[in-house]
Amino acid sequence: MIRHVFLWKVTPDGNPDYVLKRLDELPLKIPGCLSWTTGKHEGEEGISGGLWDYALVADYATMADLEAYSNHPFHTEVVEELLPFFAERAVCDFHIDLEGENQ
């Protein structure tokens, strides 16, 4: 399984509720997502370093499924629309071994 993690900070004039609403439309219109979770960071900044405002975590059966999602026209449309609302963003995609070991 492939886990897709997207972290972002909202611009000062951005509307975080709108960003979450638009992102949460993606798995409804693009097939292949096994699980989808979005949320706002909670808690204080600690010794771990800078914090992200929001996170999206999604799981896909294969890298091909994630690539199909990433290249889907609706994904492209939403990303282009929301880019001005992201002050910073980061992505990490990694394999999850369902037999017990992460790679």
mmCIF file of N, CA, C and O in Angstrom:
data_model
loop_
_atom_site.group_PDB
_atom_site.id
_atom_site.type_symbol
_atom_site.label_atom_id
_atom_site.label_comp_id
_atom_site.label_asym_id
_atom_site.label_seq_id
_atom_site.Cartn_x
_atom_site.Cartn_y
_atom_site.Cartn_z
ATOM 1 N N MET A 1 0.851 -1.171 0.000
ATOM 2 C CA MET A 1 0.000 0.000 0.000
ATOM 3 C C MET A 1 0.897 1.233 0.000
ATOM 4 O O MET A 1 1.979 1.230 0.577
ATOM 5 N N ILE A 2 0.421 2.298 -0.635
ATOM 6 C CA ILE A 2 1.144 3.574 -0.676
ATOM 7 C C ILE A 2 0.382 4.593 0.158
ATOM 8 O O ILE A 2 -0.813 4.793 -0.018
ATOM 9 N N ARG A 3 1.080 5.215 1.079
ATOM 10 C CA ARG A 3 0.491 6.287 1.894
ATOM 11 C C ARG A 3 0.963 7.628 1.328
ATOM 12 O O ARG A 3 2.158 7.848 1.127
ATOM 13 N N HIS A 4 0.016 8.497 1.070
ATOM 14 C CA HIS A 4 0.261 9.836 0.527
ATOM 15 C C HIS A 4 -0.007 10.833 1.654
ATOM 16 O O HIS A 4 -1.119 10.875 2.201
ATOM 17 N N VAL A 5 1.004 11.622 2.004
ATOM 18 C CA VAL A 5 0.874 12.624 3.057
ATOM 19 C C VAL A 5 1.137 13.998 2.448
ATOM 20 O O VAL A 5 2.173 14.216 1.818
ATOM 21 N N PHE A 6 0.178 14.893 2.614
ATOM 22 C CA PHE A 6 0.296 16.258 2.119
ATOM 23 C C PHE A 6 0.125 17.190 3.310
ATOM 24 O O PHE A 6 -0.867 17.105 4.042
ATOM 25 N N LEU A 7 1.107 18.050 3.541
ATOM 26 C CA LEU A 7 1.086 19.014 4.644
ATOM 27 C C LEU A 7 1.115 20.417 4.063
ATOM 28 O O LEU A 7 1.789 20.660 3.062
ATOM 29 N N TRP A 8 0.400 21.336 4.702
ATOM 30 C CA TRP A 8 0.412 22.695 4.176
ATOM 31 C C TRP A 8 0.157 23.722 5.269
ATOM 32 O O TRP A 8 -0.374 23.425 6.323
ATOM 33 N N LYS A 9 0.595 24.948 4.930
ATOM 34 C CA LYS A 9 0.301 26.139 5.727
ATOM 35 C C LYS A 9 -0.549 27.043 4.844
ATOM 36 O O LYS A 9 -0.314 27.158 3.638
ATOM 37 N N VAL A 10 -1.528 27.673 5.439
ATOM 38 C CA VAL A 10 -2.456 28.539 4.722
ATOM 39 C C VAL A 10 -1.923 29.969 4.715
ATOM 40 O O VAL A 10 -1.389 30.442 5.721
ATOM 41 N N THR A 11 -2.082 30.650 3.587
ATOM 42 C CA THR A 11 -1.683 32.053 3.514
ATOM 43 C C THR A 11 -2.555 32.880 4.468
ATOM 44 O O THR A 11 -3.671 32.466 4.802
ATOM 45 N N PRO A 12 -2.070 34.040 4.902
ATOM 46 C CA PRO A 12 -2.857 34.866 5.824
ATOM 47 C C PRO A 12 -4.245 35.227 5.293
ATOM 48 O O PRO A 12 -5.192 35.338 6.063
ATOM 49 N N ASP A 13 -4.373 35.399 3.987
ATOM 50 C CA ASP A 13 -5.674 35.758 3.424
ATOM 51 C C ASP A 13 -6.426 34.537 2.883
ATOM 52 O O ASP A 13 -7.500 34.670 2.317
ATOM 53 N N GLY A 14 -5.872 33.347 3.091
ATOM 54 C CA GLY A 14 -6.520 32.124 2.618
ATOM 55 C C GLY A 14 -7.676 31.706 3.523
ATOM 56 O O GLY A 14 -7.741 32.084 4.693
ATOM 57 N N ASN A 15 -8.573 30.932 2.973
ATOM 58 C CA ASN A 15 -9.728 30.437 3.716
ATOM 59 C C ASN A 15 -9.524 28.939 3.969
ATOM 60 O O ASN A 15 -9.789 28.121 3.083
ATOM 61 N N PRO A 16 -9.050 28.563 5.164
ATOM 62 C CA PRO A 16 -8.742 27.152 5.419
ATOM 63 C C PRO A 16 -9.950 26.229 5.302
ATOM 64 O O PRO A 16 -9.813 25.087 4.861
ATOM 65 N N ASP A 17 -11.127 26.709 5.664
ATOM 66 C CA ASP A 17 -12.322 25.864 5.546
ATOM 67 C C ASP A 17 -12.625 25.551 4.083
ATOM 68 O O ASP A 17 -13.012 24.431 3.745
ATOM 69 N N TYR A 18 -12.425 26.529 3.223
ATOM 70 C CA TYR A 18 -12.650 26.307 1.796
ATOM 71 C C TYR A 18 -11.627 25.322 1.231
ATOM 72 O O TYR A 18 -11.970 24.431 0.450
ATOM 73 N N VAL A 19 -10.372 25.463 1.646
ATOM 74 C CA VAL A 19 -9.326 24.542 1.188
ATOM 75 C C VAL A 19 -9.689 23.110 1.577
ATOM 76 O O VAL A 19 -9.639 22.190 0.751
ATOM 77 N N LEU A 20 -10.062 22.899 2.825
ATOM 78 C CA LEU A 20 -10.440 21.552 3.277
ATOM 79 C C LEU A 20 -11.649 21.024 2.503
ATOM 80 O O LEU A 20 -11.674 19.856 2.101
ATOM 81 N N LYS A 21 -12.644 21.881 2.289
ATOM 82 C CA LYS A 21 -13.841 21.466 1.550
ATOM 83 C C LYS A 21 -13.472 20.995 0.152
ATOM 84 O O LYS A 21 -13.922 19.939 -0.296
ATOM 85 N N ARG A 22 -12.643 21.776 -0.552
ATOM 86 C CA ARG A 22 -12.255 21.416 -1.925
ATOM 87 C C ARG A 22 -11.414 20.136 -1.933
ATOM 88 O O ARG A 22 -11.627 19.257 -2.774
ATOM 89 N N LEU A 23 -10.464 20.023 -1.012
ATOM 90 C CA LEU A 23 -9.640 18.815 -0.971
ATOM 91 C C LEU A 23 -10.483 17.579 -0.686
ATOM 92 O O LEU A 23 -10.260 16.516 -1.280
ATOM 93 N N ASP A 24 -11.456 17.721 0.190
ATOM 94 C CA ASP A 24 -12.294 16.570 0.544
ATOM 95 C C ASP A 24 -13.231 16.146 -0.587
ATOM 96 O O ASP A 24 -13.848 15.078 -0.510
ATOM 97 N N GLU A 25 -13.328 16.941 -1.637
ATOM 98 C CA GLU A 25 -14.086 16.543 -2.820
ATOM 99 C C GLU A 25 -13.296 15.554 -3.692
ATOM 100 O O GLU A 25 -13.886 14.801 -4.465
ATOM 101 N N LEU A 26 -11.974 15.576 -3.576
ATOM 102 C CA LEU A 26 -11.137 14.759 -4.462
ATOM 103 C C LEU A 26 -11.455 13.266 -4.411
ATOM 104 O O LEU A 26 -11.662 12.658 -5.459
ATOM 105 N N PRO A 27 -11.516 12.631 -3.238
ATOM 106 C CA PRO A 27 -11.767 11.182 -3.246
ATOM 107 C C PRO A 27 -13.186 10.815 -3.678
ATOM 108 O O PRO A 27 -13.449 9.666 -4.023
ATOM 109 N N LEU A 28 -14.087 11.794 -3.669
ATOM 110 C CA LEU A 28 -15.457 11.542 -4.109
ATOM 111 C C LEU A 28 -15.558 11.495 -5.633
ATOM 112 O O LEU A 28 -16.467 10.869 -6.171
ATOM 113 N N LYS A 29 -14.604 12.151 -6.310
ATOM 114 C CA LYS A 29 -14.666 12.260 -7.765
ATOM 115 C C LYS A 29 -13.548 11.521 -8.484
ATOM 116 O O LYS A 29 -13.581 11.421 -9.708
ATOM 117 N N ILE A 30 -12.553 11.048 -7.740
ATOM 118 C CA ILE A 30 -11.436 10.340 -8.358
ATOM 119 C C ILE A 30 -11.363 8.938 -7.744
ATOM 120 O O ILE A 30 -11.185 8.796 -6.534
ATOM 121 N N PRO A 31 -11.483 7.895 -8.547
ATOM 122 C CA PRO A 31 -11.455 6.538 -8.004
ATOM 123 C C PRO A 31 -10.057 6.120 -7.536
ATOM 124 O O PRO A 31 -9.056 6.723 -7.938
ATOM 125 N N GLY A 32 -10.024 5.114 -6.684
ATOM 126 C CA GLY A 32 -8.757 4.502 -6.292
ATOM 127 C C GLY A 32 -8.295 4.743 -4.876
ATOM 128 O O GLY A 32 -7.405 4.062 -4.392
ATOM 129 N N CYS A 33 -8.888 5.694 -4.183
ATOM 130 C CA CYS A 33 -8.464 6.002 -2.819
ATOM 131 C C CYS A 33 -9.075 4.998 -1.846
ATOM 132 O O CYS A 33 -10.277 4.764 -1.845
ATOM 133 N N LEU A 34 -8.234 4.392 -1.018
ATOM 134 C CA LEU A 34 -8.695 3.422 -0.025
ATOM 135 C C LEU A 34 -9.109 4.089 1.284
ATOM 136 O O LEU A 34 -10.007 3.607 1.974
ATOM 137 N N SER A 35 -8.420 5.162 1.645
ATOM 138 C CA SER A 35 -8.786 5.926 2.847
ATOM 139 C C SER A 35 -8.332 7.364 2.649
ATOM 140 O O SER A 35 -7.389 7.633 1.912
ATOM 141 N N TRP A 36 -9.026 8.284 3.337
ATOM 142 C CA TRP A 36 -8.774 9.722 3.155
ATOM 143 C C TRP A 36 -9.091 10.423 4.458
ATOM 144 O O TRP A 36 -10.190 10.302 4.995
ATOM 145 N N THR A 37 -8.133 11.163 4.984
ATOM 146 C CA THR A 37 -8.329 11.913 6.216
ATOM 147 C C THR A 37 -7.681 13.281 6.074
ATOM 148 O O THR A 37 -6.542 13.380 5.607
ATOM 149 N N THR A 38 -8.392 14.323 6.472
ATOM 150 C CA THR A 38 -7.819 15.665 6.527
ATOM 151 C C THR A 38 -8.066 16.228 7.919
ATOM 152 O O THR A 38 -9.005 15.831 8.608
ATOM 153 N N GLY A 39 -7.206 17.154 8.330
ATOM 154 C CA GLY A 39 -7.416 17.771 9.628
ATOM 155 C C GLY A 39 -6.467 18.910 9.906
ATOM 156 O O GLY A 39 -5.438 19.067 9.240
ATOM 157 N N LYS A 40 -6.831 19.690 10.898
ATOM 158 C CA LYS A 40 -6.026 20.827 11.363
ATOM 159 C C LYS A 40 -5.119 20.364 12.493
ATOM 160 O O LYS A 40 -5.525 19.570 13.340
ATOM 161 N N HIS A 41 -3.895 20.880 12.479
ATOM 162 C CA HIS A 41 -2.962 20.552 13.562
ATOM 163 C C HIS A 41 -3.525 21.037 14.895
ATOM 164 O O HIS A 41 -4.102 22.123 14.988
ATOM 165 N N GLU A 42 -3.334 20.227 15.914
ATOM 166 C CA GLU A 42 -3.726 20.603 17.267
ATOM 167 C C GLU A 42 -2.503 20.506 18.160
ATOM 168 O O GLU A 42 -1.653 19.665 17.956
ATOM 169 N N GLY A 43 -2.435 21.359 19.135
ATOM 170 C CA GLY A 43 -1.324 21.316 20.066
ATOM 171 C C GLY A 43 -0.350 22.453 19.846
ATOM 172 O O GLY A 43 -0.414 23.186 18.869
ATOM 173 N N GLU A 44 0.550 22.571 20.788
ATOM 174 C CA GLU A 44 1.547 23.629 20.791
ATOM 175 C C GLU A 44 2.773 23.221 20.002
ATOM 176 O O GLU A 44 3.081 22.043 19.870
ATOM 177 N N GLU A 45 3.490 24.239 19.501
ATOM 178 C CA GLU A 45 4.768 23.984 18.861
ATOM 179 C C GLU A 45 5.745 23.535 19.931
ATOM 180 O O GLU A 45 5.805 24.101 21.018
ATOM 181 N N GLY A 46 6.479 22.498 19.640
ATOM 182 C CA GLY A 46 7.421 21.965 20.617
ATOM 183 C C GLY A 46 8.827 21.913 20.056
ATOM 184 O O GLY A 46 9.173 22.628 19.124
ATOM 185 N N ILE A 47 9.627 21.026 20.617
ATOM 186 C CA ILE A 47 11.019 20.916 20.205
ATOM 187 C C ILE A 47 11.178 20.189 18.871
ATOM 188 O O ILE A 47 12.273 20.100 18.338
ATOM 189 N N SER A 48 10.089 19.691 18.316
ATOM 190 C CA SER A 48 10.152 18.954 17.051
ATOM 191 C C SER A 48 10.379 19.859 15.853
ATOM 192 O O SER A 48 10.594 19.369 14.754
ATOM 193 N N GLY A 49 10.286 21.151 16.027
ATOM 194 C CA GLY A 49 10.481 22.064 14.911
ATOM 195 C C GLY A 49 9.187 22.729 14.522
ATOM 196 O O GLY A 49 8.189 22.652 15.226
ATOM 197 N N GLY A 50 9.208 23.356 13.345
ATOM 198 C CA GLY A 50 8.041 24.067 12.859
ATOM 199 C C GLY A 50 6.873 23.135 12.606
ATOM 200 O O GLY A 50 7.045 21.953 12.324
ATOM 201 N N LEU A 51 5.692 23.681 12.708
ATOM 202 C CA LEU A 51 4.478 22.889 12.540
ATOM 203 C C LEU A 51 3.780 23.250 11.239
ATOM 204 O O LEU A 51 3.881 24.368 10.751
ATOM 205 N N TRP A 52 3.060 22.298 10.715
ATOM 206 C CA TRP A 52 2.197 22.520 9.559
ATOM 207 C C TRP A 52 0.800 22.819 10.081
ATOM 208 O O TRP A 52 0.396 22.308 11.126
ATOM 209 N N ASP A 53 0.043 23.624 9.351
ATOM 210 C CA ASP A 53 -1.309 23.973 9.776
ATOM 211 C C ASP A 53 -2.290 22.814 9.586
ATOM 212 O O ASP A 53 -3.146 22.573 10.425
ATOM 213 N N TYR A 54 -2.138 22.106 8.451
ATOM 214 C CA TYR A 54 -3.110 21.071 8.084
ATOM 215 C C TYR A 54 -2.398 19.878 7.472
ATOM 216 O O TYR A 54 -1.269 19.995 6.991
ATOM 217 N N ALA A 55 -3.105 18.744 7.480
ATOM 218 C CA ALA A 55 -2.561 17.526 6.876
ATOM 219 C C ALA A 55 -3.669 16.776 6.143
ATOM 220 O O ALA A 55 -4.842 16.828 6.523
ATOM 221 N N LEU A 56 -3.243 16.085 5.111
ATOM 222 C CA LEU A 56 -4.092 15.158 4.374
ATOM 223 C C LEU A 56 -3.317 13.845 4.327
ATOM 224 O O LEU A 56 -2.126 13.844 3.995
ATOM 225 N N VAL A 57 -3.970 12.750 4.691
ATOM 226 C CA VAL A 57 -3.350 11.424 4.623
ATOM 227 C C VAL A 57 -4.297 10.531 3.839
ATOM 228 O O VAL A 57 -5.474 10.401 4.199
ATOM 229 N N ALA A 58 -3.776 9.934 2.759
ATOM 230 C CA ALA A 58 -4.587 9.071 1.911
ATOM 231 C C ALA A 58 -3.805 7.812 1.580
ATOM 232 O O ALA A 58 -2.579 7.848 1.463
ATOM 233 N N ASP A 59 -4.514 6.712 1.434
ATOM 234 C CA ASP A 59 -3.887 5.432 1.101
ATOM 235 C C ASP A 59 -4.379 4.949 -0.257
ATOM 236 O O ASP A 59 -5.571 5.072 -0.583
ATOM 237 N N TYR A 60 -3.458 4.368 -1.013
ATOM 238 C CA TYR A 60 -3.722 3.800 -2.336
ATOM 239 C C TYR A 60 -3.117 2.410 -2.393
ATOM 240 O O TYR A 60 -2.070 2.159 -1.790
ATOM 241 N N ALA A 61 -3.738 1.517 -3.131
ATOM 242 C CA ALA A 61 -3.248 0.140 -3.214
ATOM 243 C C ALA A 61 -1.870 0.075 -3.858
ATOM 244 O O ALA A 61 -1.002 -0.683 -3.412
ATOM 245 N N THR A 62 -1.652 0.886 -4.898
ATOM 246 C CA THR A 62 -0.383 0.842 -5.631
ATOM 247 C C THR A 62 0.073 2.252 -5.978
ATOM 248 O O THR A 62 -0.717 3.211 -5.935
ATOM 249 N N MET A 63 1.336 2.362 -6.361
ATOM 250 C CA MET A 63 1.857 3.649 -6.820
ATOM 251 C C MET A 63 1.132 4.069 -8.097
ATOM 252 O O MET A 63 0.877 5.259 -8.310
ATOM 253 N N ALA A 64 0.749 3.114 -8.933
ATOM 254 C CA ALA A 64 -0.001 3.434 -10.151
ATOM 255 C C ALA A 64 -1.344 4.083 -9.806
ATOM 256 O O ALA A 64 -1.781 5.014 -10.491
ATOM 257 N N ASP A 65 -2.003 3.618 -8.746
ATOM 258 C CA ASP A 65 -3.266 4.232 -8.312
ATOM 259 C C ASP A 65 -3.045 5.663 -7.841
ATOM 260 O O ASP A 65 -3.840 6.560 -8.146
ATOM 261 N N LEU A 66 -1.965 5.888 -7.094
ATOM 262 C CA LEU A 66 -1.644 7.248 -6.638
ATOM 263 C C LEU A 66 -1.319 8.145 -7.828
ATOM 264 O O LEU A 66 -1.755 9.298 -7.888
ATOM 265 N N GLU A 67 -0.571 7.638 -8.794
ATOM 266 C CA GLU A 67 -0.234 8.426 -9.974
ATOM 267 C C GLU A 67 -1.488 8.750 -10.791
ATOM 268 O O GLU A 67 -1.613 9.859 -11.322
ATOM 269 N N ALA A 68 -2.421 7.801 -10.872
ATOM 270 C CA ALA A 68 -3.677 8.060 -11.588
ATOM 271 C C ALA A 68 -4.452 9.188 -10.897
ATOM 272 O O ALA A 68 -5.016 10.065 -11.554
ATOM 273 N N TYR A 69 -4.469 9.158 -9.569
ATOM 274 C CA TYR A 69 -5.100 10.237 -8.795
ATOM 275 C C TYR A 69 -4.398 11.567 -9.070
ATOM 276 O O TYR A 69 -5.034 12.573 -9.373
ATOM 277 N N SER A 70 -3.075 11.566 -8.982
ATOM 278 C CA SER A 70 -2.294 12.797 -9.151
ATOM 279 C C SER A 70 -2.460 13.401 -10.539
ATOM 280 O O SER A 70 -2.417 14.624 -10.694
ATOM 281 N N ASN A 71 -2.630 12.556 -11.553
ATOM 282 C CA ASN A 71 -2.736 13.016 -12.930
ATOM 283 C C ASN A 71 -4.172 13.220 -13.401
ATOM 284 O O ASN A 71 -4.396 13.639 -14.540
ATOM 285 N N HIS A 72 -5.132 12.947 -12.539
ATOM 286 C CA HIS A 72 -6.540 13.085 -12.909
ATOM 287 C C HIS A 72 -6.862 14.571 -13.162
ATOM 288 O O HIS A 72 -6.410 15.438 -12.414
ATOM 289 N N PRO A 73 -7.645 14.866 -14.199
ATOM 290 C CA PRO A 73 -7.969 16.280 -14.498
ATOM 291 C C PRO A 73 -8.629 17.031 -13.340
ATOM 292 O O PRO A 73 -8.355 18.221 -13.145
ATOM 293 N N PHE A 74 -9.473 16.364 -12.554
ATOM 294 C CA PHE A 74 -10.105 17.059 -11.426
ATOM 295 C C PHE A 74 -9.071 17.421 -10.363
ATOM 296 O O PHE A 74 -9.122 18.511 -9.771
ATOM 297 N N HIS A 75 -8.103 16.545 -10.115
ATOM 298 C CA HIS A 75 -7.019 16.841 -9.169
ATOM 299 C C HIS A 75 -6.239 18.063 -9.652
ATOM 300 O O HIS A 75 -5.963 18.983 -8.881
ATOM 301 N N THR A 76 -5.902 18.069 -10.936
ATOM 302 C CA THR A 76 -5.161 19.193 -11.514
ATOM 303 C C THR A 76 -5.942 20.498 -11.353
ATOM 304 O O THR A 76 -5.375 21.532 -10.971
ATOM 305 N N GLU A 77 -7.227 20.446 -11.610
ATOM 306 C CA GLU A 77 -8.088 21.630 -11.478
ATOM 307 C C GLU A 77 -8.089 22.158 -10.045
ATOM 308 O O GLU A 77 -7.921 23.362 -9.804
ATOM 309 N N VAL A 78 -8.268 21.261 -9.072
ATOM 310 C CA VAL A 78 -8.331 21.678 -7.663
ATOM 311 C C VAL A 78 -6.975 22.216 -7.202
ATOM 312 O O VAL A 78 -6.909 23.251 -6.526
ATOM 313 N N VAL A 79 -5.895 21.566 -7.580
ATOM 314 C CA VAL A 79 -4.562 22.033 -7.188
ATOM 315 C C VAL A 79 -4.313 23.435 -7.740
ATOM 316 O O VAL A 79 -3.855 24.323 -7.013
ATOM 317 N N GLU A 80 -4.609 23.644 -9.020
ATOM 318 C CA GLU A 80 -4.391 24.971 -9.614
ATOM 319 C C GLU A 80 -5.219 26.038 -8.901
ATOM 320 O O GLU A 80 -4.756 27.160 -8.692
ATOM 321 N N GLU A 81 -6.438 25.689 -8.520
ATOM 322 C CA GLU A 81 -7.300 26.639 -7.819
ATOM 323 C C GLU A 81 -6.765 26.967 -6.422
ATOM 324 O O GLU A 81 -6.812 28.117 -5.975
ATOM 325 N N LEU A 82 -6.244 25.949 -5.717
ATOM 326 C CA LEU A 82 -5.857 26.138 -4.319
ATOM 327 C C LEU A 82 -4.422 26.607 -4.117
ATOM 328 O O LEU A 82 -4.087 27.091 -3.028
ATOM 329 N N LEU A 83 -3.568 26.508 -5.113
ATOM 330 C CA LEU A 83 -2.166 26.903 -4.940
ATOM 331 C C LEU A 83 -2.000 28.291 -4.316
ATOM 332 O O LEU A 83 -1.146 28.458 -3.439
ATOM 333 N N PRO A 84 -2.785 29.295 -4.694
ATOM 334 C CA PRO A 84 -2.615 30.612 -4.067
ATOM 335 C C PRO A 84 -2.906 30.633 -2.560
ATOM 336 O O PRO A 84 -2.491 31.563 -1.863
ATOM 337 N N PHE A 85 -3.600 29.620 -2.040
ATOM 338 C CA PHE A 85 -3.931 29.571 -0.608
ATOM 339 C C PHE A 85 -2.859 28.880 0.233
ATOM 340 O O PHE A 85 -2.941 28.887 1.459
ATOM 341 N N PHE A 86 -1.870 28.260 -0.438
ATOM 342 C CA PHE A 86 -0.823 27.537 0.288
ATOM 343 C C PHE A 86 0.408 28.417 0.448
ATOM 344 O O PHE A 86 1.060 28.774 -0.522
ATOM 345 N N ALA A 87 0.729 28.771 1.693
ATOM 346 C CA ALA A 87 1.949 29.522 1.962
ATOM 347 C C ALA A 87 3.161 28.613 1.809
ATOM 348 O O ALA A 87 4.209 29.034 1.314
ATOM 349 N N GLU A 88 3.025 27.374 2.234
ATOM 350 C CA GLU A 88 4.052 26.335 2.110
ATOM 351 C C GLU A 88 3.343 25.010 1.993
ATOM 352 O O GLU A 88 2.221 24.850 2.487
ATOM 353 N N ARG A 89 4.015 24.038 1.369
ATOM 354 C CA ARG A 89 3.423 22.709 1.260
ATOM 355 C C ARG A 89 4.523 21.674 1.123
ATOM 356 O O ARG A 89 5.636 21.977 0.686
ATOM 357 N N ALA A 90 4.190 20.461 1.509
ATOM 358 C CA ALA A 90 5.135 19.345 1.415
ATOM 359 C C ALA A 90 4.353 18.067 1.172
ATOM 360 O O ALA A 90 3.214 17.921 1.632
ATOM 361 N N VAL A 91 4.987 17.139 0.465
ATOM 362 C CA VAL A 91 4.379 15.844 0.170
ATOM 363 C C VAL A 91 5.385 14.760 0.481
ATOM 364 O O VAL A 91 6.580 14.907 0.231
ATOM 365 N N CYS A 92 4.889 13.655 1.021
ATOM 366 C CA CYS A 92 5.705 12.465 1.213
ATOM 367 C C CYS A 92 4.836 11.255 0.885
ATOM 368 O O CYS A 92 3.743 11.105 1.439
ATOM 369 N N ASP A 93 5.303 10.426 -0.046
ATOM 370 C CA ASP A 93 4.614 9.192 -0.413
ATOM 371 C C ASP A 93 5.518 8.035 -0.038
ATOM 372 O O ASP A 93 6.703 8.036 -0.382
ATOM 373 N N PHE A 94 4.971 7.052 0.687
ATOM 374 C CA PHE A 94 5.819 5.936 1.092
ATOM 375 C C PHE A 94 5.036 4.634 1.112
ATOM 376 O O PHE A 94 3.812 4.623 1.232
ATOM 377 N N HIS A 95 5.785 3.555 0.987
ATOM 378 C CA HIS A 95 5.214 2.217 0.949
ATOM 379 C C HIS A 95 4.928 1.741 2.372
ATOM 380 O O HIS A 95 5.745 1.930 3.276
ATOM 381 N N ILE A 96 3.770 1.134 2.551
ATOM 382 C CA ILE A 96 3.425 0.493 3.818
ATOM 383 C C ILE A 96 3.315 -0.996 3.554
ATOM 384 O O ILE A 96 2.516 -1.434 2.719
ATOM 385 N N ASP A 97 4.134 -1.751 4.238
ATOM 386 C CA ASP A 97 4.106 -3.210 4.101
ATOM 387 C C ASP A 97 3.039 -3.744 5.039
ATOM 388 O O ASP A 97 3.194 -3.702 6.254
ATOM 389 N N LEU A 98 1.969 -4.239 4.496
ATOM 390 C CA LEU A 98 0.853 -4.719 5.323
ATOM 391 C C LEU A 98 1.201 -6.013 6.045
ATOM 392 O O LEU A 98 0.440 -6.458 6.905
ATOM 393 N N GLU A 99 2.352 -6.583 5.735
ATOM 394 C CA GLU A 99 2.805 -7.778 6.435
ATOM 395 C C GLU A 99 3.510 -7.420 7.739
ATOM 396 O O GLU A 99 3.907 -8.299 8.481
ATOM 397 N N GLY A 100 3.731 -6.137 8.000
ATOM 398 C CA GLY A 100 4.278 -5.752 9.297
ATOM 399 C C GLY A 100 5.478 -4.852 9.300
ATOM 400 O O GLY A 100 5.836 -4.306 10.324
ATOM 401 N N GLU A 101 6.149 -4.652 8.152
ATOM 402 C CA GLU A 101 7.331 -3.795 8.151
ATOM 403 C C GLU A 101 7.147 -2.682 7.150
ATOM 404 O O GLU A 101 6.774 -2.921 6.014
ATOM 405 N N ASN A 102 7.433 -1.437 7.569
ATOM 406 C CA ASN A 102 7.412 -0.287 6.655
ATOM 407 C C ASN A 102 8.707 -0.248 5.888
ATOM 408 O O ASN A 102 9.741 -0.670 6.372
ATOM 409 N N GLN A 103 8.653 0.281 4.677
ATOM 410 C CA GLN A 103 9.864 0.424 3.862
ATOM 411 C C GLN A 103 10.094 1.864 3.553
ATOM 412 O O GLN A 103 9.227 2.620 3.379
#
